[in-house]
Each structure stands twice: as C-alpha cells, then as structure tokens.
Amino acid sequence: MILPRPLQISKTPDQLKHLIFLILVLSNVSLFAQQDIIEGRIVDDQGEPIPAVNVIVKSDRTIGTISNANGYFILEINSGTYDLIFSHVQYGMHELSDIPTGISDFIVTMKPEATQLEDVQVEGQRAKDAIDPATRLDPKSAQNLPSAFGDFNKVLLTLPGVAGNNELSSAYNVRGGNFDENLVYVNDIPVYRPFLANAGRQEGLSFINPDLVGDINFYAGGWESKYGDKLSSSLNIDYKEPESLEGQINFGLLGGTAFIGNRVDDNIQYLFGARHRDSRYLLNTLETEGQYLPSYTDAQAFFTFDLSGKNSQQINRTKLNWLLAYGRNRYLTLPESQTTEFGSVSQNLRVQTAFEGRERLDYDTYQSGFNLSHRWSNKFLSRWIFSGVYTSERENYNVEGAYRICDVDNNPGSNSFNECVVVRGIGTNFNYGRNRLEAQIYNTEWRNEYLLSDWSILEAGIGYNRNIINDELNEYSFLDSAGFVSINESTFNELDLNTTSLTGYLQTTIFTKDSMHAVNVGIRLNHLDYNGELLFSPRLIYRFKPNWDRETSFRVSVGKYSQPPFYRELRDQTGALRDNVEAQQSLHIIGAMERVLSWWNRPFLFSTEVYYKSLDNVIAYDIDNVRLRYFANNDAKAIAYGFDFRINGEFIPGTQSWFSLGILNTQEDIAEDEKGFIRRPSDQRINLAFYFEDHLPNDPSMRVYVNTVFGSGYPLGPPNEINARNIFSGDEYYRVDIGLSKSFKLSNHKYLRTLWLRAEVLNVLGADNTLSYSWIQDVTGAQLAIPNSLSARFLNFRISADF
C-alpha cells in the first residue's frame, strides 16, 4: 500500500496554476522536481523476507509505502537523498541515512528487537501482520530453561496443549496425540528420532541443539498445506547464520556442550555444535539400584553458502544451507534391587525385587540435508530440499527379577512397625530381547513461491520420500506370579519394509491492503505405494485484525490432516506387518484470539485457542513406558477437544516469562470392543505450566529461572485385557526445577567475554512421580499395579564461558 503522496496537478485553470506555483515557490518546494524511485527488499537476519514493514521518509512522513508479502518495496519520490525509517511491530524501528534515489536491489536487514512501551521493553513474540498461526519462542529461553539435561524439547512442555510426564525422555504429546504424530524440521529439513528406545532413561537428547537455534516456530494444529502429513503438530526450527564470532563452552555434572559459529567471508557462514550427556548421577536417584553406564554424544554442523556470485546485485540470491549430524548412544544397566511402597494410609504394600542380568542399547544415527534456494526474480523463488537419514540400532536385554509383595505394618506403636507382616505373593518376572533395526530414510522436495501482486502470493511444491527398514525382532517376557505363569509378550520376526510416497501441495495467501483481512487456502496430496492410497487434504486459515486501540487479531483454521502409516503403525503387537493399513485422518477446527495487553506499563501478549478434532481410520495403541504398541488396525474413531490459554511478557522488567493452561478431553471408540468411547492413552485432562525469570533489582547478573509443570494422570489398565483397557486414572505429574546463575564480564580476557556459574535444583519438591505401572497378581488373584517412579531431587552444577 502506498500512502497519499504530495498533490500532483495535470490540468487546472490558468489562474489556479499561477496561484499554486506562487505558493510552492514561497514554500521553497519545486512542483517540477524530477520523480524517481527507491527500490529494495527487507529481510531478517536469516535472509527471509519481512512483509508489512512501514517505510517512510523521515523529513516528510506523508510519503511512504509498505513492503509486500515477499519483502519488496518501491518508494516513488523526487530525486535526491533521503533518510528512511523502517518500522515493524516485531522488528522495531530502524533508520537509514543518506539513501539516494535511483537505487535498486537495495537490501535492508532487520533483526528482532524490543518493542518499547513507556521505556519498558518486551521482546516481540509474533509477527502480528502475518497469517502464520505458529507460536514463536525466544531461543534463549530454551537455553536458560532448567531441566535435567538441557534438552530442547522441554521448553515445548511449557506451552498449552503440549504434554509429557517423563523428564528423562524427549517425547511430547500435542492435544491428545502421540510423538509419532509430530513433524520436526530444521531449516525445512525433516529430522527423526530413534526407533528402539523403550524407556526414557535409554534415550539420548532430542535432535535439536539449543545452542544453534536462531528461530522457533511451533504449530499445535491448523498449519499450512506446505508442511507435511502428520496429525498433531509441526515444529519448525531455523539454525543461526552468525555474522561474527560467537561460541560457548558448557559443562556440568550431567554432561556438557560446546559450539562455535562465525562468518568466514561474505559468502560462507558456519556453526559447529557438540553435546555429551552422562546421566548416571541422576539415574542413581531412581528406585532401581544398580550400575548405570549411559553415554550419549552428538555433533552437528550447519553451513550457509551465498552462491549468488560477485556480479549479483542481490545478497543470497542463490543460497545453500547444509546440515550434518551424527548421534551416538551407548546405554548399559546392571540392575540389582528395587524397593517400592504404595497403597493407602490404611493399607500399605511393599514390593522388594532382586535383579539379575543387564540391559544394553546402542544406536548410531547419521543425518544430512541440503536446502538450496534461488531467487529467479523479484517475484519468483524456488527451493530444493534433499535429506537422508541412516540409523543402526541394537537392543539387548536379559533381566530376571524375583519379587516379594507384602503388607506393611504402618502402626507406629507396633513392635513390627514398617516391617512386612503378611506376604501376599512371590514371583518372578523375566524379560529377554535381541532386537536389531536398520533404517534409511530419503526425502527430496521442490518448493516454489510466486508473488502474484503486492498482496498475494502463490506457493506450490512436490516431494518424494523413500523408507527402507530392516527389523529383526526376538523378544519375550513372562510372569511367574502366585503359582501361575503368564506370557506377557512373545515376538519373533524378521521384517523388511520398502515404501515410497509422492507428495504435492498448492496454496495461496491473500492480504487486503489495510492488513485487516488475510486468508490462506491450499490443498495437499499424498500417495503411498504400500497401500495405493491417494490422500487429499484441503486447508483454510483466515485472520481478521480489527483496527482497535489494543492490537487484537482473530483466526479461524479448518483443515484435513492425514498421516500415512510409517512403520510402527504397520506392525501389530505380534510383530507382523499388516498389508491393509490405511492413513489416519483428522479434521481440525480451531478458533483463536490474540490481544496485546498493558500491565504495569508493560505490554503482554494474551492468546487463547479453542479446538476440536475429529479422527477417522484411527490406529489404536497402548503406551509401554515411552514405546508405542499399535494394534495395526484402522478400526477406531476418536475425538479431541479443548481450550488453550497463554500469557507472556515481562512480569519482571528485562526478563521473559509466561503462563500456560491447557484443558483437554480425547476419547476413542474401537469397533470390536463394543465399549463405546473411552479415554485415549494420551488423555491428560489438565496441563498447567509456567516459565519464570527474575533477577536482583540492582544486579541483573544474578538471575533465577523457574520451570514448573503440572499434568493430570493418564489413563491405564492391566495389560492384555481389552475389557479393562484405560479404565483407571494414573497419578498426576508435577515438577518444579529451579536454576540460579551468576555472570561475570571478562573485559580484559583475550578470548572469553562472559563466565557463567549456575546451580540447578531439579525436582525441588521431591515429587515421587510415576512413569508407568507393572502389574502383578497376588495369591487372591487380585491384580496389583506397582508404580515405577521417576527421578528424585537432584542438585546439578554447571559452568560456562562465552566467547
């Protein structure tokens, strides 16, 4: 949109011409000055276009324009040299001096800044003029968040609608889904997690390295057609492209990290990051005593190449991002004994178990991807994305546990207080496994963006995916309890899976010139050769932003989301692959509102969403610790609906904090069980979280970080009993982690800039959280659920140095 320009006169009466000419001369303004233009493009620090940036002339603020959806602007003005002001709600205000007319391909780079309100600052969280429904997070929050291992995914658990009940695992559920239903991208390159880990303590870290992150966009539903085929969420991460030398070394009791980044020259930028996790000290707080020897190490490299050439008038006209990653996990446990007490005040039970054997899990994962973009013209941009993953995983375990369960005397006045008085059962639990898996995953995608006008953009793309999976299953378990031997699991199979899929999408985004209305409409196609299914997924997003005193926007998203079976969904609980499994499908209906509030003379962003999801062709599953065991049948339907609430801003000046609340109800109906709708395994009705930062008023170098999560219990039931599936509710999960840090400026050091000392109290309240339950039958035939607890309170120390 071009704002009103000075009046231009073509045909007027002679007397009026003379009068206007005299006025202009007296005002020292020339009507007949030669018209010219200033043409340019506005991008962020990652080279991505910024739409809806106001561009005005400092000396005459009636002359201006706004950047279009591709970041371009054209300012028509008299010949000369001008000072220009660029302003945006997320990127703040920037002023450039002495810009001559006639310039073209002028690149303006804007970095996210603080928006001021009466001299108090708050970092921008969303690009308000965009239609993108993503929640944006400050990457520094992911680094500062106190957690067991500094895992990136833990910051997601502070968002509404995102649930997880295991601090040892990187898995998370979104609005009633499971982790297999989440998309994860790094610079538009898809990334994956290991397959075989069946317990959180066996996992390494999530793929994303917090030290390398430059931008975070999280979609809890209702995302655009250009993103892939999953049911629940999409996490889009952009790694940094450093302009100068930066880096950090960090180590503590649970491992360490290091990264370095820099710009080599005008055309090359790099990032290197490495992480090491050693969780033995934390695992020693578990109820199961023994020798824990876990070790996880990964290394990642990210390169940015400007291939535009010396003669190009545009920066990053041709740009290449190259991602390399290697992850190595070695987990060994020699369990010895475990004592668990549970029950009620009137009846207290104790289970004592002695173990013999060991668990071992090894995996090596290699991932690489390229993202090549080329701008053919000011209106046409293409991207080619190539990626590959190879993983080799080995799982060996042979553990026998002999247990005794008894009633405990809880009468303080008794001579047998806190001792076993009645033995309710003696038995043995045996688990054996020799599993091997190798997987190769290849993806390629061609994306295109064409600017139809200043207020509309057309996007289209096609993609190809191939999965090659070789899996050898050899596992069984049995329980000898109360004189009865029951086989819990028995799987012996060798599986080879080779599938290919073709995808495509077409979408357009249209803005009105006053930016009050915006709509994105598109369709996505997917064809999987394994079952020959062709899927159509239409999607619509509409945003309305009224011209109110308080910045407010409303959004409605309606779309169909399909998830073709990958591998786990095809394998039933006996280990066999099913041939007739089809894609699960979900209809998303979302209504959202955002409003900027002012409290204590500081801005806060209030956001809320109401959603409803209707799922068909659902493949039911059970959760065993962190492993999903699918039924491999499309014989269920499900619903999920709820309410999400979040408010964030500077509760303490100079810091970022937020409060989140999610209310969820998700149920499923399996056709064969004739039970109607029951709770889904991921049905966590209440999810409450907040992240809080503070510092000493007179010493900002002393900071405190608080991470609090509360979630109601997941449903559960005894194994292999379909009629009792998910009929009970487990215990709630709550956890508070606190971090205290002190920074020291090293102004006289040649290489180091800042030294950080940090202490973290993990699980401050000492919550005895339960991850899962083991089921044992006593002499009376009653099924007893034995809780398996998570980590206890732990004090961690970290030291880091920035350079």
Short mmCIF file of C-alpha atoms in Angstrom, two decimals, residues 384-637:
data_model
loop_
_atom_site.label_atom_id
_atom_site.label_comp_id
_atom_site.label_asym_id
_atom_site.label_seq_id
_atom_site.Cartn_x
_atom_site.Cartn_y
_atom_site.Cartn_z
CA TRP A 384 15.28 -27.62 -3.44
CA ILE A 385 15.48 -29.70 -0.27
CA PHE A 386 17.36 -33.00 -0.05
CA SER A 387 17.87 -35.09 3.10
CA GLY A 388 18.89 -38.56 4.19
CA VAL A 389 18.95 -40.50 7.45
CA TYR A 390 20.67 -43.75 8.33
CA THR A 391 20.29 -45.34 11.73
CA SER A 392 21.63 -48.60 13.14
CA GLU A 393 20.18 -49.69 16.46
CA ARG A 394 20.83 -52.68 18.74
CA GLU A 395 18.80 -53.62 21.79
CA ASN A 396 19.91 -56.49 24.05
CA TYR A 397 18.41 -57.27 27.42
CA ASN A 398 18.19 -60.31 29.61
CA VAL A 399 16.81 -59.42 33.05
CA GLU A 400 15.19 -61.63 35.67
CA GLY A 401 13.55 -60.09 38.69
CA ALA A 402 12.48 -62.12 41.72
CA TYR A 403 9.99 -60.22 43.83
CA ARG A 404 8.07 -60.44 47.07
CA ILE A 405 4.98 -58.37 47.85
CA CYS A 406 3.72 -57.94 51.38
CA ASP A 407 1.55 -55.85 53.68
CA VAL A 408 3.49 -53.34 55.79
CA ASP A 409 2.62 -52.59 59.39
CA ASN A 410 2.02 -48.84 59.46
CA ASN A 411 1.13 -48.62 63.17
CA PRO A 412 3.87 -46.53 64.85
CA GLY A 413 3.12 -48.14 68.21
CA SER A 414 3.60 -51.68 66.99
CA ASN A 415 6.76 -53.75 67.52
CA SER A 416 6.66 -54.66 63.83
CA PHE A 417 6.23 -51.09 62.60
CA ASN A 418 7.40 -50.61 59.00
CA GLU A 419 8.02 -54.34 58.59
CA CYS A 420 6.41 -56.93 56.34
CA VAL A 421 3.69 -58.77 58.27
CA VAL A 422 1.74 -60.63 55.60
CA VAL A 423 3.25 -61.96 52.37
CA ARG A 424 0.76 -61.52 49.54
CA GLY A 425 2.78 -63.02 46.74
CA ILE A 426 6.14 -64.25 45.48
CA GLY A 427 7.08 -64.49 41.87
CA THR A 428 9.49 -63.90 39.02
CA ASN A 429 9.41 -61.53 36.08
CA PHE A 430 11.66 -62.37 33.13
CA ASN A 431 12.39 -60.17 30.09
CA TYR A 432 14.52 -61.17 27.11
CA GLY A 433 15.26 -59.30 23.90
CA ARG A 434 17.68 -59.35 20.97
CA ASN A 435 16.44 -56.73 18.54
CA ARG A 436 18.17 -55.18 15.54
CA LEU A 437 16.98 -52.36 13.33
CA GLU A 438 18.47 -50.52 10.39
CA ALA A 439 16.61 -47.72 8.65
CA GLN A 440 17.32 -45.49 5.67
CA ILE A 441 15.05 -42.52 5.00
CA TYR A 442 15.42 -40.27 1.97
CA ASN A 443 13.45 -37.11 1.20
CA THR A 444 13.52 -34.57 -1.57
CA GLU A 445 11.19 -31.64 -2.14
CA TRP A 446 10.88 -28.79 -4.61
CA ARG A 447 9.11 -25.68 -3.29
CA ASN A 448 8.17 -22.56 -5.24
CA GLU A 449 6.84 -19.13 -4.27
CA TYR A 450 5.49 -16.64 -6.79
CA LEU A 451 4.39 -13.13 -5.91
CA LEU A 452 1.15 -12.55 -7.80
CA SER A 453 0.81 -8.99 -6.54
CA ASP A 454 1.86 -6.85 -3.62
CA TRP A 455 -0.85 -8.55 -1.57
CA SER A 456 -0.97 -12.14 -2.75
CA ILE A 457 1.48 -14.99 -3.10
CA LEU A 458 1.15 -18.42 -4.72
CA GLU A 459 3.10 -21.43 -3.41
CA ALA A 460 3.41 -24.93 -4.84
CA GLY A 461 5.68 -27.91 -4.42
CA ILE A 462 6.20 -31.62 -4.98
CA GLY A 463 8.10 -34.16 -2.90
CA TYR A 464 9.41 -37.71 -2.90
CA ASN A 465 10.09 -39.96 0.08
CA ARG A 466 11.59 -43.44 0.36
CA ASN A 467 11.86 -45.56 3.50
CA ILE A 468 13.95 -48.74 3.76
CA ILE A 469 13.64 -50.53 7.10
CA ASN A 470 15.10 -53.88 8.19
CA ASP A 471 13.96 -55.05 11.62
CA GLU A 472 14.82 -58.26 13.48
CA LEU A 473 12.58 -58.91 16.47
CA ASN A 474 13.42 -61.51 19.07
CA GLU A 475 11.84 -60.74 22.42
CA TYR A 476 9.61 -62.30 25.00
CA SER A 477 8.61 -61.82 28.62
CA PHE A 478 6.71 -63.89 31.14
CA LEU A 479 5.49 -63.52 34.70
CA ASP A 480 5.50 -66.33 37.26
CA SER A 481 3.12 -64.99 39.89
CA ALA A 482 1.08 -66.76 42.57
CA GLY A 483 1.78 -70.14 41.03
CA PHE A 484 0.67 -69.09 37.53
CA VAL A 485 2.92 -68.45 34.53
CA SER A 486 1.61 -65.93 32.02
CA ILE A 487 3.36 -64.88 28.84
CA ASN A 488 3.11 -61.13 28.52
CA GLU A 489 4.82 -60.86 25.15
CA SER A 490 6.35 -63.14 22.57
CA THR A 491 7.63 -61.76 19.26
CA PHE A 492 9.93 -63.47 16.76
CA ASN A 493 10.10 -61.99 13.30
CA GLU A 494 12.29 -60.53 10.58
CA LEU A 495 10.75 -57.61 8.73
CA ASP A 496 11.78 -55.81 5.56
CA LEU A 497 9.85 -52.72 4.53
CA ASN A 498 10.49 -50.64 1.43
CA THR A 499 7.99 -47.87 0.71
CA THR A 500 7.86 -44.75 -1.42
CA SER A 501 5.47 -41.83 -1.34
CA LEU A 502 4.80 -38.82 -3.54
CA THR A 503 3.51 -35.53 -2.14
CA GLY A 504 2.39 -32.22 -3.53
CA TYR A 505 0.77 -29.01 -2.38
CA LEU A 506 -0.73 -25.83 -3.76
CA GLN A 507 -1.67 -22.81 -1.66
CA THR A 508 -2.18 -19.09 -1.88
CA THR A 509 -2.11 -16.30 0.69
CA ILE A 510 -4.02 -13.08 0.14
CA PHE A 511 -3.91 -9.88 2.24
CA THR A 512 -6.17 -6.87 1.99
CA LYS A 513 -4.36 -3.57 1.57
CA ASP A 514 -5.37 -2.39 5.03
CA SER A 515 -3.98 -5.67 6.51
CA MET A 516 -7.25 -6.25 8.36
CA HIS A 517 -8.04 -9.46 6.50
CA ALA A 518 -5.79 -12.31 5.40
CA VAL A 519 -6.62 -15.76 4.10
CA ASN A 520 -4.54 -18.81 3.27
CA VAL A 521 -6.17 -21.62 1.33
CA GLY A 522 -4.50 -24.72 -0.04
CA ILE A 523 -4.58 -28.43 -0.67
CA ARG A 524 -2.07 -31.19 -0.04
CA LEU A 525 -1.80 -34.54 -1.84
CA ASN A 526 -0.07 -37.74 -0.75
CA HIS A 527 0.25 -41.12 -2.44
CA LEU A 528 1.81 -44.11 -0.64
CA ASP A 529 2.71 -47.13 -2.77
CA TYR A 530 2.41 -49.57 0.16
CA ASN A 531 -1.37 -49.39 0.20
CA GLY A 532 -2.02 -47.45 -3.02
CA GLU A 533 -3.93 -44.77 -1.13
CA LEU A 534 -4.29 -41.25 -2.58
CA LEU A 535 -4.99 -38.59 0.04
CA PHE A 536 -6.41 -35.07 -0.39
CA SER A 537 -6.04 -32.61 2.47
CA PRO A 538 -7.68 -29.19 1.94
CA ARG A 539 -6.82 -26.49 4.50
CA LEU A 540 -8.00 -22.94 5.19
CA ILE A 541 -6.73 -20.20 7.54
CA TYR A 542 -8.48 -16.86 7.91
CA ARG A 543 -7.22 -14.00 10.06
CA PHE A 544 -9.08 -10.81 10.97
CA LYS A 545 -7.27 -7.93 12.63
CA PRO A 546 -9.64 -5.08 13.55
CA ASN A 547 -8.40 -1.54 13.87
CA TRP A 548 -8.78 -1.35 17.65
CA ASP A 549 -6.80 0.65 20.17
CA ARG A 550 -5.48 -2.58 21.64
CA GLU A 551 -3.82 -4.70 18.99
CA THR A 552 -6.10 -7.71 18.56
CA SER A 553 -6.41 -10.46 15.99
CA PHE A 554 -8.80 -13.35 15.42
CA ARG A 555 -8.05 -16.52 13.49
CA VAL A 556 -10.06 -19.48 12.24
CA SER A 557 -8.38 -22.62 10.88
CA VAL A 558 -10.17 -25.54 9.26
CA GLY A 559 -8.33 -28.37 7.59
CA LYS A 560 -7.91 -32.04 6.99
CA TYR A 561 -4.69 -33.68 8.14
CA SER A 562 -3.69 -37.18 7.10
CA GLN A 563 -0.90 -39.43 8.38
CA PRO A 564 0.06 -42.38 6.16
CA PRO A 565 1.41 -45.39 8.10
CA PHE A 566 5.17 -45.20 8.53
CA TYR A 567 6.48 -48.33 10.21
CA ARG A 568 5.28 -48.68 13.78
CA GLU A 569 1.67 -48.28 12.67
CA LEU A 570 2.06 -51.21 10.25
CA ARG A 571 3.43 -53.61 12.87
CA ASP A 572 0.89 -55.24 15.15
CA GLN A 573 1.56 -56.41 18.69
CA THR A 574 2.74 -59.83 17.46
CA GLY A 575 5.40 -58.19 15.30
CA ALA A 576 3.77 -58.92 11.93
CA LEU A 577 3.31 -56.30 9.21
CA ARG A 578 -0.27 -55.64 8.11
CA ASP A 579 -0.99 -55.02 4.44
CA ASN A 580 -4.33 -53.27 4.63
CA VAL A 581 -3.46 -50.40 6.97
CA GLU A 582 -4.62 -47.02 5.70
CA ALA A 583 -3.78 -43.46 6.68
CA GLN A 584 -5.23 -41.97 9.83
CA GLN A 585 -7.16 -38.77 9.17
CA SER A 586 -8.10 -35.82 11.33
CA LEU A 587 -10.31 -32.78 10.83
CA HIS A 588 -9.02 -29.71 12.69
CA ILE A 589 -11.35 -26.85 13.60
CA ILE A 590 -9.61 -24.07 15.54
CA GLY A 591 -10.68 -20.66 16.71
CA ALA A 592 -8.01 -18.33 18.12
CA MET A 593 -7.63 -14.84 19.52
CA GLU A 594 -4.58 -12.75 20.40
CA ARG A 595 -4.56 -9.43 22.19
CA VAL A 596 -1.80 -7.14 23.41
CA LEU A 597 -2.45 -6.02 26.99
CA SER A 598 -0.76 -3.41 29.16
CA TRP A 599 0.02 -4.26 32.78
CA TRP A 600 2.35 -2.23 34.98
CA ASN A 601 3.08 -0.04 31.92
CA ARG A 602 4.45 -3.09 30.09
CA PRO A 603 2.99 -4.99 27.12
CA PHE A 604 1.81 -8.60 27.47
CA LEU A 605 0.54 -10.95 24.80
CA PHE A 606 -2.61 -12.87 25.66
CA SER A 607 -3.52 -15.77 23.36
CA THR A 608 -6.23 -18.38 23.52
CA GLU A 609 -7.38 -21.18 21.23
CA VAL A 610 -10.44 -23.41 21.20
CA TYR A 611 -10.11 -26.55 19.10
CA TYR A 612 -12.00 -29.64 18.01
CA LYS A 613 -10.51 -32.64 16.21
CA SER A 614 -12.46 -35.49 14.66
CA LEU A 615 -10.30 -38.50 13.77
CA ASP A 616 -11.18 -41.38 11.42
CA ASN A 617 -9.34 -44.56 10.46
CA VAL A 618 -7.61 -44.36 13.82
CA ILE A 619 -4.96 -46.96 14.67
CA ALA A 620 -5.33 -47.59 18.40
CA TYR A 621 -2.25 -48.10 20.54
CA ASP A 622 -1.08 -48.67 24.08
CA ILE A 623 1.84 -46.93 25.77
CA ASP A 624 4.56 -49.02 27.44
CA ASN A 625 6.87 -46.52 29.12
CA VAL A 626 7.83 -44.49 26.02
CA ARG A 627 7.21 -47.22 23.45
CA LEU A 628 4.00 -47.18 21.44
CA ARG A 629 2.45 -50.57 20.69
CA TYR A 630 -0.01 -50.20 17.83
CA PHE A 631 -2.92 -52.56 17.08
CA ALA A 632 -2.28 -52.03 13.31
CA ASN A 633 -6.00 -51.81 12.51
CA ASN A 634 -7.99 -48.83 11.21
CA ASP A 635 -10.92 -49.93 13.36
CA ALA A 636 -11.26 -46.93 15.68
CA LYS A 637 -12.50 -43.37 15.60
#
